[in-house]
C-alpha cells in the first residue's frame, strides 16, 4: 500500500513529517440527506485527523471512537471552519497553491462536518470503515516511501527534560565516524524519541561539519512540530563530505503535550543518499534562514517592539545575488505571530506573492513543500520581501498576555520572525535550462 494518499483531484498528498494512511473518500451527502458519523464523517477523520488524533500520539484526544468525536463536536466544527485543523495554514487566495503535502480539507468536507455537528453529531447505522493501519510508534516515517532504512543515522546525547513546562535548550556537539566517500543527500528525517520526545521537542536543527574540512557546517536537518522530514525534488541533492565529523545539535524543548519529565531524551537524524554514482543536477542549500527581525548585526529587540493591545507589521528584504529555485518555505514567529508572507520583486519591476500564511499558529512549524512545476524560479537580482504581522490583542486566542509590551527573545512569550526557505542557488546556465524546461 502506498503511504501517500490520493485526494479527490487525484493529487498525491502528504503531510510533511506525518504520513496519512488510508485513501477512502466519501462523496459529500446531498442537501437534505442525513449526515452520520459512520457514513460520512469517519472517512474524513480517518484520512485527515487520526494519524495524530489517536492513542499514543501527541494530539489531545483520539478521534477514532465515536463518543470522543461527539464530545468534541462543537470545537471540531470551529477548528475545521477556521481552517486551523488539520494544521495547514496557507492563504487560499494568493500565492502558490500547489503543495506536495497539502492536507487541507475541501470546502465540501468542511460543510459535511458542520452539517453533522449541527444535526447533533448522530452516529448513524452500521460501523464506520476500518481505521487506517498506523506506522509503528518510533519508526522512521520515510522508511516506507523510500523503501529502506536511513543510510546514515546520527544521534544527540541524552538530555533530561524537566517537568516544569518551561522552554529548555540543549546544544551538544557529537563526534561521528562519518562516511567513506562523499554522498548526495536525497532526504532527511529528524526523529524525536518515542513516545516521550515527540511531546516535548518543539524544534531542532542538526549541523554537520567534517573535522578535516574547511569548517563549513552543513544543515542536515531542521525540525519543528508538524515538520520532520524533507525529500528534495528530483535532480536536487546536498553533498555530504567524507570523513570523521561533528554534529552540532540545537534543540529547543518546550513541553507542549505533557507535564511529565522525559529522562534521557535522544534525538536521531536519518539521512538517505541518492544512489552511488548519481550526481543530481542541482546542489541545494537546504532550508536557509531569512531573518525578518534583522537580528544579525542589530541590537537584539531593535526591530521588534509591540505595544500592548496592538498589531505590528515588520518587513525584511533580501536580494538574490544568484538565480534560485524555491522548493519550500516555513515561517517562524511566536505566540503573537499572525501572518507571514514571501513576495518576489523581480528585476523588471513586477511584484508577485509567492506564498502567504494567513493563519499562523506558533504550535505548528509547517514546511510548505511546493509541487515541482510550481516552484518559483527566480532570476538573479530578484528581491525577496518578507512581511510579518503580529497580533498582540485579546482577539489572538493564544496570546499569553495582551497587556504586555513584547520584544525580541527566544522564549515563546517573546517574539521573533524569520522564514526558512528551501532554496537551491543556481548558476546562470542552470537557470536558463530550467526556464527552458518550463
Ligand atoms: C498533524 C497532526 C494533526 C492532525 C492531522 C490533526 N490534528 Fe487536531 N490537533 C493536533 C494537535 C497537536 C492539537 C493540539 C494543539 C493545537 O491545538 O494546535 C490539535 C487540536 C485539535 C482540536 C482542539 C482540541 C481542544 O481540546 O481544544 C481539535 C478540535 C482538533 N484538533 C480537531 C482535528 C480534526 C477534526 C482534524 C482532521 C480534520 C485534525 N484535528 C487533524 C494535531 C493534529
XYZ file of C-alpha atoms and ligand atoms in Angstrom:
481
model
C 0.000 0.000 0.000
C 1.362 3.404 -0.845
C 1.929 5.616 2.160
C 0.946 8.658 0.204
C -2.744 9.199 -0.069
C -4.681 10.453 -3.013
C -7.166 13.249 -2.632
C -10.280 13.820 -4.678
C -8.436 15.522 -7.509
C -6.149 12.511 -7.802
C -3.206 14.532 -6.465
C -0.845 12.736 -4.120
C -0.903 14.369 -0.734
C 1.469 14.054 2.143
C 1.708 15.863 5.414
C 5.296 16.993 5.970
C 6.608 14.591 8.505
C 3.349 12.793 9.097
C 2.101 10.281 6.640
C -1.575 9.742 6.492
C -2.569 6.249 5.607
C -5.852 5.393 4.003
C -7.426 6.858 0.943
C -11.106 6.258 1.452
C -13.351 9.004 0.288
C -16.994 9.674 0.890
C -18.982 11.709 -1.571
C -20.499 14.775 0.073
C -24.081 13.958 1.005
C -26.729 15.877 -0.886
C -28.683 18.594 0.924
C -31.494 17.143 2.991
C -29.719 13.795 3.447
C -28.691 12.813 6.941
C -25.046 13.192 7.680
C -23.740 10.498 10.017
C -20.528 9.544 11.732
C -20.320 6.023 10.325
C -21.228 7.003 6.773
C -19.782 10.471 6.201
C -17.631 11.861 8.973
C -15.460 8.897 9.985
C -13.940 8.570 6.482
C -12.866 12.230 6.651
C -11.418 11.815 10.142
C -9.616 8.614 9.120
C -7.963 10.335 6.211
C -7.210 13.749 7.707
C -7.116 13.537 11.506
C -6.434 10.210 13.189
C -2.788 9.925 12.218
C -2.401 12.472 15.043
C -5.671 12.122 16.941
C -5.224 8.572 18.220
C -3.934 6.997 21.415
C -0.188 7.355 21.907
C 0.199 10.314 19.577
C 0.770 13.927 20.611
C -2.666 15.359 19.813
C -5.039 15.993 22.739
C -7.779 13.434 22.002
C -8.389 10.345 19.899
C -10.936 10.757 17.134
C -11.019 7.025 16.440
C -14.095 6.454 18.526
C -17.487 7.970 18.040
C -18.075 9.043 21.654
C -14.987 11.226 21.789
C -15.690 12.723 18.388
C -19.204 13.557 19.531
C -17.969 15.087 22.784
C -15.636 17.364 20.792
C -18.144 18.055 18.011
C -18.525 21.791 18.678
C -14.825 22.535 18.794
C -14.171 20.249 15.812
C -16.596 22.269 13.745
C -14.950 25.515 14.751
C -11.405 24.331 14.168
C -12.139 22.953 10.721
C -14.162 26.003 9.675
C -11.370 28.302 10.790
C -9.022 26.019 8.845
C -6.823 25.552 11.878
C -7.308 21.768 11.725
C -5.892 19.839 10.065
C -2.860 22.084 10.542
C -2.427 23.742 7.149
C -2.432 27.495 7.370
C -1.747 28.773 3.900
C -3.842 31.597 2.427
C -6.024 30.037 -0.269
C -6.432 33.249 -2.248
C -2.892 34.358 -3.041
C 0.450 32.805 -3.845
C 1.360 29.287 -4.898
C -1.495 26.837 -4.349
C 0.128 23.555 -5.419
C 1.833 21.837 -2.500
C 3.101 18.280 -2.240
C 1.986 17.984 1.367
C -1.359 19.810 1.289
C -3.544 18.119 3.897
C -6.306 20.697 3.991
C -9.965 19.743 3.819
C -12.085 20.619 0.805
C -14.981 23.025 1.239
C -17.393 20.064 0.923
C -15.641 18.121 3.655
C -15.872 21.103 5.972
C -19.545 21.525 5.108
C -20.152 17.823 5.812
C -18.562 18.087 9.258
C -20.501 21.268 10.035
C -23.819 19.675 8.999
C -23.070 16.618 11.116
C -22.340 18.780 14.161
C -25.429 20.926 13.570
C -27.573 17.771 13.343
C -26.431 16.757 16.843
C -23.495 14.579 15.743
C -25.542 11.408 15.005
C -23.787 8.052 14.932
C -25.679 6.500 12.056
C -26.287 2.827 11.246
C -23.634 0.143 10.933
C -19.948 0.526 11.541
C -17.537 3.091 10.194
C -14.989 1.826 7.662
C -11.989 0.152 9.280
C -9.484 2.750 10.515
C -6.173 3.099 8.712
C -3.184 0.953 9.599
C -0.713 3.087 11.514
C 3.029 3.154 11.374
C 4.651 1.600 14.453
C 5.490 4.177 17.126
C 9.056 5.377 16.774
C 9.518 4.036 13.219
C 11.102 6.183 10.510
C 8.334 7.806 8.540
C 10.283 7.823 5.285
C 11.223 4.167 5.501
C 8.064 3.025 3.728
C 8.254 5.615 0.999
C 11.977 5.284 0.318
C 11.784 1.519 0.910
C 14.822 1.254 3.127
C 16.061 2.426 6.499
C 18.293 5.518 6.526
C 21.776 5.124 5.034
C 23.277 7.080 7.935
C 21.881 7.798 11.414
C 23.325 10.373 13.838
C 22.194 10.844 17.453
C 22.229 13.619 20.020
C 23.448 12.932 23.555
C 20.754 12.361 26.249
C 19.005 15.308 27.882
C 16.700 15.178 30.900
C 13.628 17.211 30.007
C 12.326 18.780 33.221
C 8.685 18.549 34.210
C 8.342 22.309 34.653
C 6.768 23.033 31.271
C 9.386 25.740 30.571
C 11.452 26.296 27.454
C 14.697 24.347 27.633
C 17.624 24.303 25.212
C 20.209 21.609 24.565
C 23.157 22.046 22.213
C 25.688 19.205 22.365
C 28.353 18.685 19.694
C 28.722 14.990 18.979
C 31.588 13.322 17.133
C 30.593 10.743 14.463
C 32.579 8.390 12.223
C 31.072 9.866 9.084
C 31.177 8.263 5.634
C 33.998 6.913 3.474
C 33.075 8.596 0.197
C 31.199 11.872 -0.397
C 27.467 11.196 -0.949
C 24.478 13.243 -2.092
C 21.661 13.534 0.432
C 18.274 12.822 -1.120
C 16.168 13.052 2.041
C 16.443 13.517 5.771
C 14.237 12.839 8.752
C 14.551 14.255 12.240
C 13.051 11.866 14.787
C 12.359 12.753 18.426
C 12.314 9.790 20.803
C 9.068 7.816 21.083
C 6.792 8.334 22.903
C 8.297 10.993 25.231
C 10.336 13.121 22.869
C 7.574 13.790 20.365
C 5.631 15.574 23.121
C 8.467 17.838 24.175
C 10.757 18.580 21.228
C 9.404 21.799 19.785
C 12.034 22.404 17.154
C 15.607 21.488 16.421
C 18.467 21.691 13.993
C 21.453 19.493 13.230
C 24.618 20.808 11.559
C 27.305 18.532 10.138
C 30.980 19.521 9.866
C 33.831 17.215 8.898
C 36.787 17.601 11.233
C 39.261 17.663 8.343
C 37.220 20.087 6.227
C 37.107 23.864 5.823
C 34.971 24.377 8.928
C 31.772 24.825 6.897
C 28.677 23.420 8.586
C 26.060 21.659 6.526
C 22.474 21.997 7.766
C 21.473 18.335 7.534
C 18.129 18.596 9.321
C 15.605 21.129 10.529
C 12.620 20.056 12.603
C 9.523 21.663 14.032
C 6.230 20.256 15.304
C 4.411 19.477 12.060
C 7.625 19.171 10.050
C 10.065 16.338 10.451
C 11.490 15.474 7.070
C 12.281 16.700 3.648
C 12.709 14.881 0.364
C 14.495 17.095 -2.115
C 12.980 17.479 -5.583
C 14.154 15.205 -8.395
C 17.598 16.255 -9.545
C 18.346 18.062 -6.289
C 20.684 16.972 -3.520
C 23.014 18.132 -0.779
C 26.624 16.955 -0.889
C 27.838 15.360 2.340
C 31.630 15.274 2.508
C 33.538 12.170 3.591
C 35.443 11.785 6.831
C 35.050 11.972 10.571
C 32.640 14.706 11.566
C 30.991 16.627 14.368
C 27.235 17.071 14.518
C 26.172 20.212 16.337
C 22.655 19.996 17.748
C 20.429 22.942 18.530
C 17.372 21.526 20.295
C 14.507 23.522 21.752
C 12.476 21.556 24.260
C 9.116 23.149 25.048
C 6.980 20.501 26.775
C 3.716 21.272 24.981
C 1.904 17.938 25.172
C 2.920 16.575 28.566
C 3.615 17.805 32.070
C 5.790 14.810 32.860
C 9.566 14.715 32.830
C 11.205 12.947 29.895
C 14.529 11.498 31.067
C 17.459 10.806 28.742
C 15.838 12.133 25.613
C 17.807 11.409 22.448
C 17.015 12.813 19.028
C 18.005 10.993 15.844
C 18.534 12.216 12.307
C 18.384 9.734 9.446
C 19.910 10.519 6.066
C 19.020 8.800 2.805
C 21.509 9.178 -0.030
C 20.996 9.292 -3.781
C 22.277 6.024 -5.305
C 26.047 5.757 -5.596
C 27.253 7.233 -8.865
C 24.213 9.511 -9.283
C 25.051 13.212 -9.288
C 21.977 15.429 -9.041
C 21.923 18.388 -11.431
C 21.337 20.912 -8.668
C 23.028 21.282 -5.296
C 20.635 22.648 -2.709
C 21.452 24.848 0.236
C 18.545 23.148 2.040
C 16.378 25.319 4.271
C 18.061 28.700 4.595
C 17.164 31.169 7.291
C 15.911 34.573 6.129
C 15.523 36.881 9.086
C 12.838 39.474 9.217
C 13.683 40.743 12.687
C 17.164 41.593 11.364
C 18.769 40.141 14.430
C 22.107 39.642 12.694
C 24.214 42.729 13.367
C 21.349 44.579 15.022
C 20.897 45.065 18.725
C 18.537 42.337 19.860
C 14.996 43.521 20.012
C 15.860 46.600 17.985
C 13.258 45.760 15.408
C 10.514 44.158 17.448
C 8.671 46.310 19.916
C 4.968 45.552 20.056
C 2.812 47.763 22.263
C 0.063 46.199 24.376
C -3.245 45.533 22.631
C -1.986 46.315 19.188
C -0.801 44.944 15.875
C 2.645 45.300 14.407
C 3.973 44.733 10.896
C 7.654 44.263 10.144
C 9.343 43.597 6.827
C 12.704 42.346 5.696
C 14.253 42.173 2.245
C 16.961 40.060 0.725
C 18.286 40.467 -2.816
C 19.454 37.311 -4.574
C 22.943 37.629 -6.000
C 22.370 34.420 -7.985
C 19.349 32.866 -9.689
C 17.464 30.478 -7.420
C 14.813 27.783 -7.286
C 12.489 27.849 -4.276
C 11.292 24.444 -3.085
C 9.569 25.234 0.192
C 9.022 27.792 2.924
C 8.356 27.589 6.627
C 7.517 30.694 8.623
C 8.589 31.115 12.227
C 7.184 33.519 14.804
C 5.944 33.024 18.354
C 2.569 33.321 20.053
C 1.748 36.803 18.675
C 2.547 35.713 15.133
C -0.466 36.042 12.856
C 0.634 36.238 9.221
C 3.799 35.810 7.273
C 4.402 36.084 3.554
C 7.125 35.947 0.938
C 6.952 38.036 -2.213
C 9.262 38.367 -5.198
C 10.198 41.786 -6.560
C 11.618 40.975 -9.982
C 14.383 42.958 -11.669
C 11.853 44.044 -14.339
C 9.669 45.682 -11.693
C 6.987 43.009 -11.408
C 5.884 42.034 -7.939
C 4.491 38.576 -7.143
C 3.177 36.972 -3.985
C 4.848 33.576 -3.698
C 3.247 32.295 -0.530
C 1.342 33.579 2.450
C 0.388 32.042 5.759
C -2.642 33.945 6.989
C -3.458 31.746 9.966
C -0.105 31.296 11.661
C -0.097 29.241 14.876
C 3.039 29.025 16.962
C 2.414 25.356 17.815
C 2.949 24.456 14.204
C 6.141 24.767 12.221
C 4.913 23.513 8.888
C 7.052 23.298 5.787
C 5.009 24.116 2.734
C 6.576 21.871 0.068
C 5.841 23.294 -3.362
C 4.967 20.997 -6.278
C 7.728 20.540 -8.828
C 6.262 22.635 -11.660
C 5.103 25.416 -9.352
C 8.414 26.049 -7.592
C 9.323 29.713 -8.117
C 12.303 30.075 -10.440
C 13.845 33.459 -9.738
C 16.393 35.384 -11.816
C 19.474 36.938 -10.279
C 18.672 40.313 -8.786
C 15.225 39.309 -7.518
C 14.440 40.763 -4.112
C 12.577 38.596 -1.633
C 10.271 40.651 0.565
C 9.152 39.059 3.817
C 6.238 40.538 5.759
C 5.304 39.511 9.297
C 2.189 40.565 11.152
C 1.921 40.298 14.933
C -1.341 40.349 16.848
C -0.868 41.353 20.467
C -4.576 41.852 21.125
C -7.029 39.776 23.110
C -8.511 38.584 19.795
C -5.457 36.336 19.463
C -6.598 33.200 21.293
C -3.120 32.030 22.166
C -1.823 35.415 23.297
C -0.355 34.789 26.774
C -0.964 38.428 27.825
C -2.178 41.240 25.546
C -1.251 43.845 28.177
C 2.486 43.233 27.826
C 4.988 45.108 25.716
C 6.619 42.418 23.590
C 10.253 42.463 22.483
C 12.632 40.143 20.681
C 13.562 36.960 22.522
C 13.974 33.217 22.279
C 11.178 32.300 24.707
C 7.719 31.616 23.303
C 6.349 34.662 25.144
C 8.847 36.953 23.401
C 8.823 37.428 19.650
C 10.970 36.808 16.657
C 10.411 36.377 12.975
C 12.179 34.569 10.228
C 11.350 32.309 7.350
C 13.103 29.070 6.465
C 13.235 28.883 2.714
C 14.132 25.654 0.912
C 16.315 27.128 -1.784
C 18.743 25.958 -4.441
C 21.089 28.627 -5.754
C 21.769 28.219 -9.448
C 24.371 29.280 -11.948
C 23.015 31.171 -14.950
C 23.151 28.096 -17.264
C 21.107 26.030 -14.815
C 18.581 28.840 -14.540
C 18.270 29.064 -18.342
C 17.966 25.294 -18.597
C 15.165 25.113 -16.007
C 13.439 28.104 -17.596
C 13.534 26.412 -20.999
C 12.060 23.230 -19.486
C 9.048 25.084 -18.093
C -0.557 16.722 12.327
C -1.321 16.264 13.440
C -2.787 16.635 13.497
C -3.736 16.453 12.515
C -3.557 15.838 11.139
C -4.959 16.959 13.065
N -4.755 17.440 14.320
Fe -6.125 18.303 15.532
N -4.700 18.748 16.886
C -3.403 18.321 16.833
C -2.676 18.851 17.976
C -1.202 18.601 18.311
C -3.585 19.637 18.708
C -3.302 20.455 19.968
C -2.520 21.702 19.615
C -3.300 22.673 18.792
O -4.433 22.974 19.143
O -2.774 23.128 17.770
C -4.847 19.546 17.992
C -6.016 20.155 18.397
C -7.253 19.902 17.863
C -8.521 20.371 18.402
C -8.687 21.204 19.663
C -8.864 20.322 20.841
C -9.121 21.114 22.103
O -9.194 20.493 23.156
O -9.249 22.338 22.021
C -9.495 19.898 17.596
C -10.988 20.085 17.766
C -8.865 19.145 16.537
N -7.501 19.169 16.728
C -9.541 18.521 15.516
C -8.915 17.967 14.403
C -9.631 17.447 13.271
C -11.139 17.404 13.146
C -8.689 17.044 12.387
C -8.914 16.487 10.997
C -9.875 17.169 10.162
C -7.378 17.259 12.976
N -7.573 17.820 14.209
C -6.171 16.944 12.380
C -2.844 17.536 15.840
C -3.447 17.244 14.632
